[in-house]
PDB file of C-alpha atoms in Angstrom:
ATOM      1  CA  MET A  16      -0.921   5.260 -16.439  1.00  0.00           C
ATOM      2  CA  LYS A  17      -3.204   8.022 -15.746  1.00  0.00           C
ATOM      3  CA  LYS A  18      -4.232   6.500 -12.416  1.00  0.00           C
ATOM      4  CA  ILE A  19      -0.671   7.044 -11.081  1.00  0.00           C
ATOM      5  CA  ASP A  20      -0.245  10.604 -12.547  1.00  0.00           C
ATOM      6  CA  SER A  21      -3.425  11.473 -10.521  1.00  0.00           C
ATOM      7  CA  LEU A  22      -1.937   9.701  -7.341  1.00  0.00           C
ATOM      8  CA  LEU A  23       1.471  11.492  -7.696  1.00  0.00           C
ATOM      9  CA  LYS A  24      -0.133  14.584  -8.442  1.00  0.00           C
ATOM     10  CA  GLY A  25       3.154  15.635  -9.900  1.00  0.00           C
ATOM     11  CA  ARG A  26       5.648  14.748  -7.321  1.00  0.00           C
ATOM     12  CA  LYS A  27       8.708  12.846  -8.033  1.00  0.00           C
ATOM     13  CA  SER A  28       9.867  11.410  -4.708  1.00  0.00           C
ATOM     14  CA  ILE A  29       7.817   8.595  -2.376  1.00  0.00           C
ATOM     15  CA  ALA A  30       8.229   7.021   0.715  1.00  0.00           C
ATOM     16  CA  PHE A  31       7.469   3.457   1.219  1.00  0.00           C
ATOM     17  CA  VAL A  32       6.663   3.441   4.269  1.00  0.00           C
ATOM     18  CA  ASP A  33       5.489   0.209   6.677  1.00  0.00           C
ATOM     19  CA  PHE A  34       4.653   0.756  10.193  1.00  0.00           C
ATOM     20  CA  GLU A  35       4.668  -2.255  12.914  1.00  0.00           C
ATOM     21  CA  GLY A  36       2.317  -1.843  15.472  1.00  0.00           C
ATOM     22  CA  THR A  37       1.455  -3.511  18.820  1.00  0.00           C
ATOM     23  CA  GLN A  38      -1.489  -6.319  18.687  1.00  0.00           C
ATOM     24  CA  PHE A  39      -4.290  -3.936  20.772  1.00  0.00           C
ATOM     25  CA  SER A  40      -3.025  -0.527  21.363  1.00  0.00           C
ATOM     26  CA  HIS A  41      -1.810  -0.613  17.959  1.00  0.00           C
ATOM     27  CA  GLU A  42       0.971   1.906  19.259  1.00  0.00           C
ATOM     28  CA  MET A  43       4.315   1.881  16.873  1.00  0.00           C
ATOM     29  CA  ILE A  44       7.233  -0.220  17.664  1.00  0.00           C
ATOM     30  CA  ALA A  45       8.589   0.187  14.374  1.00  0.00           C
ATOM     31  CA  ILE A  46       8.789   2.422  11.734  1.00  0.00           C
ATOM     32  CA  GLY A  47      10.775   0.922   7.975  1.00  0.00           C
ATOM     33  CA  ALA A  48      10.916   3.430   4.978  1.00  0.00           C
ATOM     34  CA  VAL A  49      12.946   3.735   1.767  1.00  0.00           C
ATOM     35  CA  LEU A  50      13.006   7.040   0.064  1.00  0.00           C
ATOM     36  CA  VAL A  51      12.576   6.628  -3.677  1.00  0.00           C
ATOM     37  CA  ASN A  52      13.038   9.286  -6.904  1.00  0.00           C
ATOM     38  CA  LEU A  53      11.474   8.918 -10.106  1.00  0.00           C
ATOM     39  CA  ASP A  54      12.047  10.005 -13.368  1.00  0.00           C
ATOM     40  CA  LYS A  55      10.105  11.313 -15.800  1.00  0.00           C
ATOM     41  CA  ASN A  56       8.005   8.285 -16.699  1.00  0.00           C
ATOM     42  CA  ASN A  57       7.744   7.916 -13.059  1.00  0.00           C
ATOM     43  CA  HIS A  58       9.320   4.737 -12.578  1.00  0.00           C
ATOM     44  CA  VAL A  59      12.032   4.232  -9.799  1.00  0.00           C
ATOM     45  CA  LYS A  60      15.155   6.144 -10.647  1.00  0.00           C
ATOM     46  CA  ASN A  61      16.729   5.315  -7.480  1.00  0.00           C
ATOM     47  CA  MET A  62      16.767   4.093  -3.989  1.00  0.00           C
ATOM     48  CA  LYS A  63      18.507   5.890  -0.725  1.00  0.00           C
ATOM     49  CA  GLU A  64      19.663   3.182   1.857  1.00  0.00           C
ATOM     50  CA  PRO A  65      16.407   2.317   3.986  1.00  0.00           C
ATOM     51  CA  PHE A  66      15.604   3.975   7.112  1.00  0.00           C
ATOM     52  CA  MET A  67      14.798   1.868  10.199  1.00  0.00           C
ATOM     53  CA  ARG A  68      13.812   2.396  13.901  1.00  0.00           C
ATOM     54  CA  PHE A  69      12.539   0.256  17.139  1.00  0.00           C
ATOM     55  CA  VAL A  70      10.032   2.681  18.563  1.00  0.00           C
ATOM     56  CA  LYS A  71       9.189   1.980  22.405  1.00  0.00           C
ATOM     57  CA  ALA A  72       5.521   1.566  23.296  1.00  0.00           C
ATOM     58  CA  LYS A  73       2.534   2.239  26.424  1.00  0.00           C
ATOM     59  CA  ASN A  74       1.236  -0.581  25.811  1.00  0.00           C
ATOM     60  CA  LYS A  75       2.407  -4.354  25.432  1.00  0.00           C
ATOM     61  CA  ILE A  76       3.523  -5.777  22.088  1.00  0.00           C
ATOM     62  CA  GLY A  77       1.050  -9.109  21.776  1.00  0.00           C
ATOM     63  CA  ASN A  78       2.285 -12.619  21.538  1.00  0.00           C
ATOM     64  CA  TYR A  79       0.693 -12.783  17.857  1.00  0.00           C
ATOM     65  CA  VAL A  80       3.363  -9.686  17.084  1.00  0.00           C
ATOM     66  CA  VAL A  81       6.190 -10.721  18.692  1.00  0.00           C
ATOM     67  CA  ASN A  82       5.588 -14.063  16.417  1.00  0.00           C
ATOM     68  CA  LEU A  83       4.491 -12.574  13.554  1.00  0.00           C
ATOM     69  CA  THR A  84       7.853  -9.689  13.555  1.00  0.00           C
ATOM     70  CA  HIS A  85      10.085 -11.354  15.944  1.00  0.00           C
ATOM     71  CA  ILE A  86      10.511  -7.495  17.906  1.00  0.00           C
ATOM     72  CA  THR A  87      10.075  -8.797  21.494  1.00  0.00           C
ATOM     73  CA  GLU A  88       9.538  -6.323  24.452  1.00  0.00           C
ATOM     74  CA  ASP A  89      13.441  -7.228  25.137  1.00  0.00           C
ATOM     75  CA  THR A  90      14.473  -5.494  21.545  1.00  0.00           C
ATOM     76  CA  LEU A  91      12.191  -2.274  22.282  1.00  0.00           C
ATOM     77  CA  LYS A  92      13.803  -1.711  25.478  1.00  0.00           C
ATOM     78  CA  LYS A  93      17.167  -2.287  24.489  1.00  0.00           C
ATOM     79  CA  GLU A  94      16.964  -0.407  20.860  1.00  0.00           C
ATOM     80  CA  GLY A  95      13.728   1.188  20.806  1.00  0.00           C
ATOM     81  CA  ILE A  96      13.611   5.486  21.061  1.00  0.00           C
ATOM     82  CA  SER A  97      10.481   7.340  22.003  1.00  0.00           C
ATOM     83  CA  PHE A  98       7.825   7.690  19.276  1.00  0.00           C
ATOM     84  CA  ASN A  99       8.965  11.538  18.597  1.00  0.00           C
ATOM     85  CA  ASP A 100      12.313  10.899  18.399  1.00  0.00           C
ATOM     86  CA  ALA A 101      11.825   7.887  15.775  1.00  0.00           C
ATOM     87  CA  MET A 102       9.182  10.399  13.446  1.00  0.00           C
ATOM     88  CA  GLN A 103      11.865  13.560  14.076  1.00  0.00           C
ATOM     89  CA  GLN A 104      14.767  10.448  12.500  1.00  0.00           C
ATOM     90  CA  PHE A 105      12.435   9.870   9.950  1.00  0.00           C
ATOM     91  CA  LYS A 106      11.885  13.487   9.000  1.00  0.00           C
ATOM     92  CA  LYS A 107      15.978  13.875   8.735  1.00  0.00           C
ATOM     93  CA  TYR A 108      16.016  10.980   6.879  1.00  0.00           C
ATOM     94  CA  LEU A 109      13.475  12.316   3.992  1.00  0.00           C
ATOM     95  CA  GLY A 110      15.571  15.546   4.548  1.00  0.00           C
ATOM     96  CA  VAL A 111      14.583  18.782   2.203  1.00  0.00           C
ATOM     97  CA  LYS A 112      12.054  16.482   0.177  1.00  0.00           C
ATOM     98  CA  TRP A 113       9.111  15.268   3.805  1.00  0.00           C
ATOM     99  CA  LYS A 114       7.234  17.871   2.789  1.00  0.00           C
ATOM    100  CA  LYS A 115       7.173  17.101  -0.778  1.00  0.00           C
ATOM    101  CA  CYS A 116       7.101  13.483  -1.320  1.00  0.00           C
ATOM    102  CA  LEU A 117       4.133  11.092  -1.117  1.00  0.00           C
ATOM    103  CA  PHE A 118       4.172   8.588   1.717  1.00  0.00           C
ATOM    104  CA  VAL A 119       3.143   5.452   0.143  1.00  0.00           C
ATOM    105  CA  THR A 120       1.837   2.759   2.551  1.00  0.00           C
ATOM    106  CA  TYR A 121       0.061  -1.148   1.830  1.00  0.00           C
ATOM    107  CA  GLY A 122      -2.972  -0.817   3.834  1.00  0.00           C
ATOM    108  CA  ASN A 123      -4.460   1.747   5.833  1.00  0.00           C
ATOM    109  CA  HIS A 124      -3.625   0.046   8.944  1.00  0.00           C
ATOM    110  CA  ASP A 125      -0.539   2.066   9.078  1.00  0.00           C
ATOM    111  CA  VAL A 126      -2.377   5.471   9.716  1.00  0.00           C
ATOM    112  CA  ARG A 127      -4.241   3.836  12.282  1.00  0.00           C
ATOM    113  CA  ILE A 128      -0.601   3.445  14.056  1.00  0.00           C
ATOM    114  CA  ILE A 129      -0.020   6.941  14.016  1.00  0.00           C
ATOM    115  CA  ASN A 130      -3.023   7.887  15.301  1.00  0.00           C
ATOM    116  CA  GLN A 131      -2.843   5.456  18.171  1.00  0.00           C
ATOM    117  CA  SER A 132       0.458   6.190  18.955  1.00  0.00           C
ATOM    118  CA  VAL A 133      -0.523   9.889  18.513  1.00  0.00           C
ATOM    119  CA  ALA A 134      -2.948   9.338  21.039  1.00  0.00           C
ATOM    120  CA  TYR A 135      -0.105   7.527  23.804  1.00  0.00           C
ATOM    121  CA  ASN A 136       1.825  10.249  23.233  1.00  0.00           C
ATOM    122  CA  PHE A 137       1.843  13.268  25.102  1.00  0.00           C
ATOM    123  CA  GLN A 138       4.405  14.871  23.078  1.00  0.00           C
ATOM    124  CA  TYR A 139       4.550  13.846  19.146  1.00  0.00           C
ATOM    125  CA  PRO A 140       5.521  15.772  16.132  1.00  0.00           C
ATOM    126  CA  LYS A 141       2.546  17.588  14.819  1.00  0.00           C
ATOM    127  CA  ASP A 142       4.096  18.769  11.877  1.00  0.00           C
ATOM    128  CA  ILE A 143       5.264  15.021  10.883  1.00  0.00           C
ATOM    129  CA  CYS A 144       2.207  13.354  11.216  1.00  0.00           C
ATOM    130  CA  SER A 145       0.198  16.099   9.865  1.00  0.00           C
ATOM    131  CA  GLN A 146       1.772  15.841   6.437  1.00  0.00           C
ATOM    132  CA  PHE A 147       1.800  12.134   6.667  1.00  0.00           C
ATOM    133  CA  HIS A 148      -1.757  12.540   6.644  1.00  0.00           C
ATOM    134  CA  LYS A 149      -1.496  14.966   4.048  1.00  0.00           C
ATOM    135  CA  ASN A 150       0.176  13.739   1.347  1.00  0.00           C
ATOM    136  CA  TYR A 151      -0.569   9.948   1.898  1.00  0.00           C
ATOM    137  CA  ALA A 152      -1.852   6.908  -0.384  1.00  0.00           C
ATOM    138  CA  ASP A 153      -2.834   3.361   0.170  1.00  0.00           C
ATOM    139  CA  PHE A 154      -1.365   1.414  -2.847  1.00  0.00           C
ATOM    140  CA  ALA A 155      -3.556  -1.580  -1.568  1.00  0.00           C
ATOM    141  CA  THR A 156      -6.584   0.677  -2.640  1.00  0.00           C
ATOM    142  CA  PHE A 157      -4.935   1.407  -5.741  1.00  0.00           C
ATOM    143  CA  ILE A 158      -3.909  -2.034  -6.818  1.00  0.00           C
ATOM    144  CA  GLY A 159      -6.905  -3.678  -5.699  1.00  0.00           C
ATOM    145  CA  GLU A 160      -8.722  -1.303  -8.756  1.00  0.00           C
ATOM    146  CA  PHE A 161      -6.789  -3.655 -10.770  1.00  0.00           C
ATOM    147  CA  ILE A 162      -5.586  -6.632  -9.638  1.00  0.00           C
ATOM    148  CA  ARG A 163      -8.075  -9.367  -7.759  1.00  0.00           C
ATOM    149  CA  ASP A 164      -7.446 -13.248  -7.111  1.00  0.00           C
ATOM    150  CA  ASP A 165     -10.604 -15.524  -9.034  1.00  0.00           C
ATOM    151  CA  ASN A 166     -13.088 -14.881  -6.186  1.00  0.00           C
ATOM    152  CA  GLY A 167     -12.656 -11.067  -6.678  1.00  0.00           C
ATOM    153  CA  ASN A 168     -10.823 -10.131  -3.838  1.00  0.00           C
ATOM    154  CA  PRO A 169      -7.841  -7.958  -3.462  1.00  0.00           C
ATOM    155  CA  LEU A 170      -4.193  -9.246  -3.015  1.00  0.00           C
ATOM    156  CA  SER A 171      -2.239  -9.010  -0.485  1.00  0.00           C
ATOM    157  CA  LEU A 172       1.486  -8.007  -0.634  1.00  0.00           C
ATOM    158  CA  VAL A 173       3.176 -10.971  -1.066  1.00  0.00           C
ATOM    159  CA  HIS A 174       0.544 -12.571  -3.473  1.00  0.00           C
ATOM    160  CA  ASN A 175       1.250  -8.781  -5.417  1.00  0.00           C
ATOM    161  CA  CYS A 176       4.685  -9.045  -5.513  1.00  0.00           C
ATOM    162  CA  GLU A 177       4.476 -12.916  -6.904  1.00  0.00           C
ATOM    163  CA  PHE A 178       2.180 -11.740  -9.240  1.00  0.00           C
ATOM    164  CA  PHE A 179       4.604  -9.003 -10.808  1.00  0.00           C
ATOM    165  CA  LYS A 180       7.691 -11.323 -10.344  1.00  0.00           C
ATOM    166  CA  VAL A 181       9.533  -9.379  -7.999  1.00  0.00           C
ATOM    167  CA  LYS A 182      12.118 -10.285  -6.310  1.00  0.00           C
ATOM    168  CA  MET A 183      10.825 -10.435  -2.252  1.00  0.00           C
ATOM    169  CA  ARG A 184      13.205  -9.514   0.303  1.00  0.00           C
ATOM    170  CA  GLU A 185      13.423 -11.023   3.425  1.00  0.00           C
ATOM    171  CA  PRO A 186      12.741 -11.333   6.501  1.00  0.00           C
ATOM    172  CA  ALA A 187       9.087 -11.085   5.800  1.00  0.00           C
ATOM    173  CA  HIS A 188       7.536  -9.025   8.219  1.00  0.00           C
ATOM    174  CA  ASP A 189      10.190  -6.641   8.528  1.00  0.00           C
ATOM    175  CA  PRO A 190       9.250  -3.174   8.003  1.00  0.00           C
ATOM    176  CA  VAL A 191      12.150  -2.561   6.099  1.00  0.00           C
ATOM    177  CA  SER A 192      11.504  -5.451   3.334  1.00  0.00           C
ATOM    178  CA  ASP A 193       7.811  -4.416   3.392  1.00  0.00           C
ATOM    179  CA  ALA A 194       8.892  -1.112   2.131  1.00  0.00           C
ATOM    180  CA  VAL A 195      11.556  -2.144  -0.104  1.00  0.00           C
ATOM    181  CA  ASN A 196       8.628  -4.772  -1.627  1.00  0.00           C
ATOM    182  CA  LEU A 197       6.112  -1.883  -1.600  1.00  0.00           C
ATOM    183  CA  ALA A 198       9.012   0.060  -3.868  1.00  0.00           C
ATOM    184  CA  ASN A 199       9.787  -2.768  -6.077  1.00  0.00           C
ATOM    185  CA  LEU A 200       6.172  -3.369  -5.947  1.00  0.00           C
ATOM    186  CA  TYR A 201       5.346  -0.179  -7.169  1.00  0.00           C
ATOM    187  CA  ASP A 202       7.644   0.042 -10.426  1.00  0.00           C
ATOM    188  CA  ALA A 203       6.898  -3.404 -11.774  1.00  0.00           C
ATOM    189  CA  VAL A 204       3.572  -2.241 -11.571  1.00  0.00           C
ATOM    190  CA  LEU A 205       4.163   0.718 -14.073  1.00  0.00           C
ATOM    191  CA  LYS A 206       6.170  -1.485 -16.370  1.00  0.00           C
ATOM    192  CA  SER A 207       3.619  -3.707 -16.563  1.00  0.00           C
ATOM    193  CA  PRO A 208       0.867  -2.156 -18.675  1.00  0.00           C
ATOM    194  CA  LEU A 209      -1.025  -4.869 -20.376  1.00  0.00           C
ATOM    195  CA  LEU A 210      -0.964  -7.591 -17.852  1.00  0.00           C
ATOM    196  CA  ILE A 211      -2.701  -4.231 -15.413  1.00  0.00           C
ATOM    197  CA  GLU A 212      -5.068  -3.888 -19.107  1.00  0.00           C
ATOM    198  CA  ALA A 213      -5.909  -7.654 -19.071  1.00  0.00           C
ATOM    199  CA  GLU A 214      -6.622  -8.237 -15.613  1.00  0.00           C
ATOM    200  CA  TYR A 215      -8.303  -4.889 -15.171  1.00  0.00           C
ATOM    201  CA  LYS A 216     -11.337  -7.068 -17.566  1.00  0.00           C
ATOM    202  CA  LYS A 217     -11.304  -9.719 -15.224  1.00  0.00           C
ATOM    203  CA  ALA A 218     -11.413  -7.489 -12.049  1.00  0.00           C
ATOM    204  CA  ILE A 219     -14.614  -5.613 -13.664  1.00  0.00           C
ATOM    205  CA  LEU A 220     -16.418  -8.912 -14.063  1.00  0.00           C
ATOM    206  CA  HIS A 221     -16.478  -8.915 -10.180  1.00  0.00           C
ATOM    207  CA  THR A 222     -17.802  -5.565  -9.789  1.00  0.00           C
ATOM    208  CA  ASN A 223     -21.095  -5.580  -7.680  1.00  0.00           C
ATOM    209  CA  HIS A 224     -23.125  -3.121  -8.662  1.00  0.00           C
ATOM    210  CA  PHE A 225     -23.235  -4.208 -12.900  1.00  0.00           C
ATOM    211  CA  PRO A 226     -26.502  -5.925 -13.509  1.00  0.00           C
ATOM    212  CA  ALA A 227     -26.544  -9.190 -15.009  1.00  0.00           C
ATOM    213  CA  PRO A 228     -26.869  -8.522 -18.552  1.00  0.00           C
ATOM    214  CA  VAL A 229     -24.146  -6.235 -18.626  1.00  0.00           C
ATOM    215  CA  LYS A 230     -22.220  -8.464 -16.428  1.00  0.00           C
ATOM    216  CA  ALA A 231     -23.300 -11.123 -19.736  1.00  0.00           C
ATOM    217  CA  VAL A 232     -21.907  -8.339 -22.005  1.00  0.00           C
ATOM    218  CA  LEU A 233     -18.396  -7.759 -20.449  1.00  0.00           C
ATOM    219  CA  LYS A 234     -17.885 -11.963 -20.247  1.00  0.00           C
ATOM    220  CA  ARG A 235     -18.499 -12.190 -23.524  1.00  0.00           C
ATOM    221  CA  LEU A 236     -16.125  -9.315 -24.098  1.00  0.00           C
ATOM    222  CA  ASN A 237     -13.266 -10.755 -22.369  1.00  0.00           C
ATOM    223  CA  ASN A 238     -13.527 -13.726 -24.109  1.00  0.00           C
ATOM    224  CA  GLY A 239     -12.581 -12.305 -27.145  1.00  0.00           C
ATOM    225  CA  GLU A 240     -15.987 -12.483 -28.462  1.00  0.00           C
ATOM    226  CA  ALA A 241     -18.186  -9.451 -30.609  1.00  0.00           C
ATOM    227  CA  VAL A 242     -21.705  -8.722 -28.961  1.00  0.00           C
ATOM    228  CA  THR A 243     -24.196  -7.728 -31.151  1.00  0.00           C
ATOM    229  CA  ALA A 244     -27.162  -5.121 -30.176  1.00  0.00           C
ATOM    230  CA  GLU A 245     -29.420  -8.156 -30.700  1.00  0.00           C
ATOM    231  CA  GLU A 246     -27.712 -10.035 -28.578  1.00  0.00           C
ATOM    232  CA  TYR A 247     -26.859  -7.538 -25.668  1.00  0.00           C
ATOM    233  CA  ASN A 248     -31.342  -7.085 -25.894  1.00  0.00           C
ATOM    234  CA  GLN A 249     -31.754 -11.030 -26.044  1.00  0.00           C
ATOM    235  CA  PHE A 250     -29.431 -10.503 -22.569  1.00  0.00           C
ATOM    236  CA  VAL A 251     -32.343  -7.978 -20.937  1.00  0.00           C
ATOM    237  CA  LYS A 252     -35.217 -10.269 -21.940  1.00  0.00           C
ATOM    238  CA  ASP A 253     -33.662 -13.179 -20.510  1.00  0.00           C
ATOM    239  CA  TYR A 254     -32.721 -11.620 -17.205  1.00  0.00           C
ATOM    240  CA  ILE A 255     -36.631  -9.563 -17.111  1.00  0.00           C
ATOM    241  CA  GLU A 256     -38.662 -12.820 -17.868  1.00  0.00           C
TER     242      GLU A 256
END
């Protein structure tokens, strides 16, 4: 896929990342990540053992996040480390590839979690945070261009995995599970060009800036029907009159 080539910009390593954050201050409470190497066709060639750390936050987690992730204040008290130490260990996990890999998340909330964690921590790894921002991509935005539901809405990570028949790693809302599921979704997308093409034609119809005559033509084409110049002219005439 040309779009993937544009996203990767020649990189052959991706760190699929999921951060969990507090409910109100959005500080990091956990990092889940998995580093993958790509083959010449940009498919996943191998996957490193996932990385996981709990991170101590300055503010309370919040009941909603506790119920969703099962990460508690006691968890962070017993197993949590500082934001600085967690990011340094993440850098060590990536090894020599930490400057060359692409950081991929599902949605842009992970960027907010990094920014908020920086705001609440006087000591933080500027080089790692800067590199993350520099080499970052949101896969939800990428896949959302091609795959949407019947109402034109983008799908969640879970629903995209179900759509592409990706075997989901459990438990849900676990940072490592989400990172691995995202890596597997990426690979499934690359292996399904015909499915992407078919779904993209449907997604185009939900593009708001197309005028009605163009949408009418696209709808006919998606149904496998030919459209003549005369029919297109009639669509325009019907719309105006």
